[in-house]
């Protein structure tokens, strides 16, 4: 899961606190599964594609 989070655009770095966090508001059930480690894939995953706009030009 950590590797998937590293490539997600919802995984934001907070410079003031000096850590990464997920920008998605998970409901109680999703948060429980995430913290327990039983999640195989995130349904909120959005690829952080830096070159998406460049390909459209």
mmCIF file of N, CA and C in Angstrom:
data_model
loop_
_atom_site.group_PDB
_atom_site.id
_atom_site.type_symbol
_atom_site.label_atom_id
_atom_site.label_comp_id
_atom_site.label_asym_id
_atom_site.label_seq_id
_atom_site.Cartn_x
_atom_site.Cartn_y
_atom_site.Cartn_z
ATOM 1 N N UNK A 1 0.822 -1.189 0.000
ATOM 2 C CA UNK A 1 0.000 0.000 0.000
ATOM 3 C C UNK A 1 0.864 1.251 0.000
ATOM 4 N N UNK A 2 1.983 1.214 0.690
ATOM 5 C CA UNK A 2 2.836 2.392 0.777
ATOM 6 C C UNK A 2 3.358 2.798 -0.587
ATOM 7 N N UNK A 3 3.720 1.824 -1.414
ATOM 8 C CA UNK A 3 4.198 2.164 -2.753
ATOM 9 C C UNK A 3 3.092 2.799 -3.579
ATOM 10 N N UNK A 4 1.878 2.334 -3.435
ATOM 11 C CA UNK A 4 0.765 2.923 -4.147
ATOM 12 C C UNK A 4 0.520 4.346 -3.668
ATOM 13 N N UNK A 5 0.621 4.593 -2.380
ATOM 14 C CA UNK A 5 0.432 5.940 -1.830
ATOM 15 C C UNK A 5 1.493 6.901 -2.347
ATOM 16 N N UNK A 6 2.717 6.425 -2.506
ATOM 17 C CA UNK A 6 3.793 7.288 -2.987
ATOM 18 C C UNK A 6 3.515 7.833 -4.377
ATOM 19 N N UNK A 7 2.751 7.125 -5.181
ATOM 20 C CA UNK A 7 2.464 7.547 -6.547
ATOM 21 C C UNK A 7 1.102 8.215 -6.686
ATOM 22 N N UNK A 8 0.421 8.475 -5.594
ATOM 23 C CA UNK A 8 -0.935 9.026 -5.626
ATOM 24 C C UNK A 8 -0.910 10.544 -5.496
ATOM 25 N N UNK A 9 -1.769 11.224 -6.252
ATOM 26 C CA UNK A 9 -1.822 12.682 -6.164
ATOM 27 C C UNK A 9 -2.518 13.152 -4.893
ATOM 28 N N UNK A 10 -3.191 12.256 -4.179
ATOM 29 C CA UNK A 10 -3.829 12.604 -2.916
ATOM 30 C C UNK A 10 -2.859 12.537 -1.734
ATOM 31 N N UNK A 11 -1.656 12.045 -1.963
ATOM 32 C CA UNK A 11 -0.638 11.913 -0.924
ATOM 33 C C UNK A 11 0.175 13.202 -0.911
ATOM 34 N N UNK A 12 -0.095 14.077 0.050
ATOM 35 C CA UNK A 12 0.414 15.440 0.082
ATOM 36 C C UNK A 12 1.501 15.584 1.146
ATOM 37 N N UNK A 13 2.526 16.368 0.815
ATOM 38 C CA UNK A 13 3.583 16.667 1.790
ATOM 39 C C UNK A 13 3.267 17.985 2.490
ATOM 40 N N UNK A 14 3.257 17.968 3.813
ATOM 41 C CA UNK A 14 3.015 19.164 4.610
ATOM 42 C C UNK A 14 4.363 19.681 5.099
ATOM 43 N N UNK A 15 4.794 20.817 4.542
ATOM 44 C CA UNK A 15 6.110 21.356 4.881
ATOM 45 C C UNK A 15 6.186 21.847 6.322
ATOM 46 N N UNK A 16 5.099 22.376 6.859
ATOM 47 C CA UNK A 16 5.134 22.901 8.220
ATOM 48 C C UNK A 16 5.250 21.786 9.255
ATOM 49 N N UNK A 17 4.597 20.648 8.996
ATOM 50 C CA UNK A 17 4.655 19.511 9.921
ATOM 51 C C UNK A 17 5.731 18.500 9.541
ATOM 52 N N UNK A 18 6.268 18.608 8.322
ATOM 53 C CA UNK A 18 7.343 17.747 7.821
ATOM 54 C C UNK A 18 6.928 16.270 7.746
ATOM 55 N N UNK A 19 5.750 16.012 7.155
ATOM 56 C CA UNK A 19 5.319 14.636 6.925
ATOM 57 C C UNK A 19 4.302 14.592 5.783
ATOM 58 N N UNK A 20 4.092 13.390 5.253
ATOM 59 C CA UNK A 20 3.119 13.167 4.188
ATOM 60 C C UNK A 20 1.800 12.708 4.798
ATOM 61 N N UNK A 21 0.699 13.054 4.141
ATOM 62 C CA UNK A 21 -0.612 12.600 4.585
ATOM 63 C C UNK A 21 -1.524 12.410 3.381
ATOM 64 N N UNK A 22 -2.566 11.637 3.578
ATOM 65 C CA UNK A 22 -3.552 11.391 2.534
ATOM 66 C C UNK A 22 -4.611 12.479 2.624
ATOM 67 N N UNK A 23 -4.877 13.130 1.510
ATOM 68 C CA UNK A 23 -5.803 14.254 1.455
ATOM 69 C C UNK A 23 -7.265 13.811 1.361
ATOM 70 N N UNK A 24 -7.521 12.518 1.266
ATOM 71 C CA UNK A 24 -8.874 11.994 1.130
ATOM 72 C C UNK A 24 -9.492 11.809 2.513
ATOM 73 N N UNK A 25 -10.723 12.251 2.673
ATOM 74 C CA UNK A 25 -11.443 12.031 3.929
ATOM 75 C C UNK A 25 -12.078 10.649 3.890
ATOM 76 N N UNK A 26 -11.441 9.705 4.584
ATOM 77 C CA UNK A 26 -11.940 8.339 4.624
ATOM 78 C C UNK A 26 -13.056 8.220 5.649
ATOM 79 N N UNK A 27 -14.051 7.392 5.346
ATOM 80 C CA UNK A 27 -15.077 7.150 6.352
ATOM 81 C C UNK A 27 -14.529 6.167 7.387
ATOM 82 N N UNK A 28 -15.285 5.899 8.394
ATOM 83 C CA UNK A 28 -14.810 5.092 9.520
ATOM 84 C C UNK A 28 -14.402 3.682 9.089
ATOM 85 N N UNK A 29 -15.180 3.066 8.213
ATOM 86 C CA UNK A 29 -14.870 1.706 7.767
ATOM 87 C C UNK A 29 -13.602 1.665 6.917
ATOM 88 N N UNK A 30 -13.473 2.617 5.991
ATOM 89 C CA UNK A 30 -12.278 2.668 5.156
ATOM 90 C C UNK A 30 -11.034 2.933 5.992
ATOM 91 N N UNK A 31 -11.124 3.828 6.954
ATOM 92 C CA UNK A 31 -9.986 4.138 7.810
ATOM 93 C C UNK A 31 -9.585 2.921 8.642
ATOM 94 N N UNK A 32 -10.558 2.176 9.138
ATOM 95 C CA UNK A 32 -10.262 0.964 9.908
ATOM 96 C C UNK A 32 -9.508 -0.053 9.056
ATOM 97 N N UNK A 33 -9.986 -0.296 7.835
ATOM 98 C CA UNK A 33 -9.315 -1.247 6.943
ATOM 99 C C UNK A 33 -7.911 -0.763 6.580
ATOM 100 N N UNK A 34 -7.763 0.550 6.361
ATOM 101 C CA UNK A 34 -6.459 1.102 6.015
ATOM 102 C C UNK A 34 -5.479 0.952 7.173
ATOM 103 N N UNK A 35 -5.910 1.295 8.388
ATOM 104 C CA UNK A 35 -5.026 1.221 9.547
ATOM 105 C C UNK A 35 -4.700 -0.225 9.914
ATOM 106 N N UNK A 36 -5.620 -1.132 9.668
ATOM 107 C CA UNK A 36 -5.392 -2.549 9.957
ATOM 108 C C UNK A 36 -4.479 -3.190 8.919
ATOM 109 N N UNK A 37 -4.413 -2.598 7.724
ATOM 110 C CA UNK A 37 -3.540 -3.115 6.674
ATOM 111 C C UNK A 37 -4.190 -4.170 5.809
ATOM 112 N N UNK A 38 -5.519 -4.240 5.820
ATOM 113 C CA UNK A 38 -6.208 -5.262 5.033
ATOM 114 C C UNK A 38 -6.663 -4.739 3.670
ATOM 115 N N UNK A 39 -6.226 -3.557 3.293
ATOM 116 C CA UNK A 39 -6.624 -2.969 2.011
ATOM 117 C C UNK A 39 -5.614 -3.373 0.948
ATOM 118 N N UNK A 40 -6.091 -4.000 -0.125
ATOM 119 C CA UNK A 40 -5.199 -4.387 -1.223
ATOM 120 C C UNK A 40 -4.976 -3.235 -2.187
ATOM 121 N N UNK A 41 -6.029 -2.476 -2.447
ATOM 122 C CA UNK A 41 -5.915 -1.332 -3.351
ATOM 123 C C UNK A 41 -6.852 -0.234 -2.874
ATOM 124 N N UNK A 42 -6.453 0.981 -3.093
ATOM 125 C CA UNK A 42 -7.222 2.135 -2.641
ATOM 126 C C UNK A 42 -8.214 2.540 -3.726
ATOM 127 N N UNK A 43 -9.456 2.706 -3.340
ATOM 128 C CA UNK A 43 -10.467 3.111 -4.318
ATOM 129 C C UNK A 43 -10.376 4.596 -4.650
ATOM 130 N N UNK A 44 -9.577 5.348 -3.896
ATOM 131 C CA UNK A 44 -9.405 6.781 -4.135
ATOM 132 C C UNK A 44 -8.093 7.099 -4.840
ATOM 133 N N UNK A 45 -7.369 6.064 -5.286
ATOM 134 C CA UNK A 45 -6.070 6.267 -5.930
ATOM 135 C C UNK A 45 -6.228 7.083 -7.202
ATOM 136 N N UNK A 46 -5.411 8.107 -7.328
ATOM 137 C CA UNK A 46 -5.372 8.952 -8.525
ATOM 138 C C UNK A 46 -3.907 9.135 -8.877
ATOM 139 N N UNK A 47 -3.500 8.621 -10.024
ATOM 140 C CA UNK A 47 -2.097 8.653 -10.406
ATOM 141 C C UNK A 47 -1.585 10.084 -10.477
ATOM 142 N N UNK A 48 -0.427 10.298 -9.887
ATOM 143 C CA UNK A 48 0.215 11.607 -9.910
ATOM 144 C C UNK A 48 1.023 11.697 -11.188
ATOM 145 N N UNK A 49 0.377 12.097 -12.260
ATOM 146 C CA UNK A 49 0.988 12.136 -13.580
ATOM 147 C C UNK A 49 1.405 13.570 -13.900
ATOM 148 N N UNK A 50 2.686 13.874 -13.696
ATOM 149 C CA UNK A 50 3.193 15.226 -13.902
ATOM 150 C C UNK A 50 3.145 15.655 -15.365
ATOM 151 N N UNK A 51 3.179 14.716 -16.281
ATOM 152 C CA UNK A 51 3.253 15.040 -17.697
ATOM 153 C C UNK A 51 1.905 14.971 -18.402
ATOM 154 N N UNK A 52 0.819 14.868 -17.654
ATOM 155 C CA UNK A 52 -0.517 14.749 -18.238
ATOM 156 C C UNK A 52 -0.837 15.946 -19.126
ATOM 157 N N UNK A 53 -0.578 17.144 -18.661
ATOM 158 C CA UNK A 53 -0.871 18.337 -19.463
ATOM 159 C C UNK A 53 0.065 18.470 -20.657
ATOM 160 N N UNK A 54 1.306 18.061 -20.512
ATOM 161 C CA UNK A 54 2.272 18.174 -21.608
ATOM 162 C C UNK A 54 1.890 17.277 -22.778
ATOM 163 N N UNK A 55 1.283 16.127 -22.498
ATOM 164 C CA UNK A 55 0.895 15.215 -23.580
ATOM 165 C C UNK A 55 -0.264 15.775 -24.391
ATOM 166 N N UNK A 56 -1.069 16.655 -23.809
ATOM 167 C CA UNK A 56 -2.221 17.209 -24.517
ATOM 168 C C UNK A 56 -1.819 18.328 -25.472
ATOM 169 N N UNK A 57 -0.625 18.846 -25.330
ATOM 170 C CA UNK A 57 -0.186 19.958 -26.184
ATOM 171 C C UNK A 57 0.224 19.484 -27.545
#
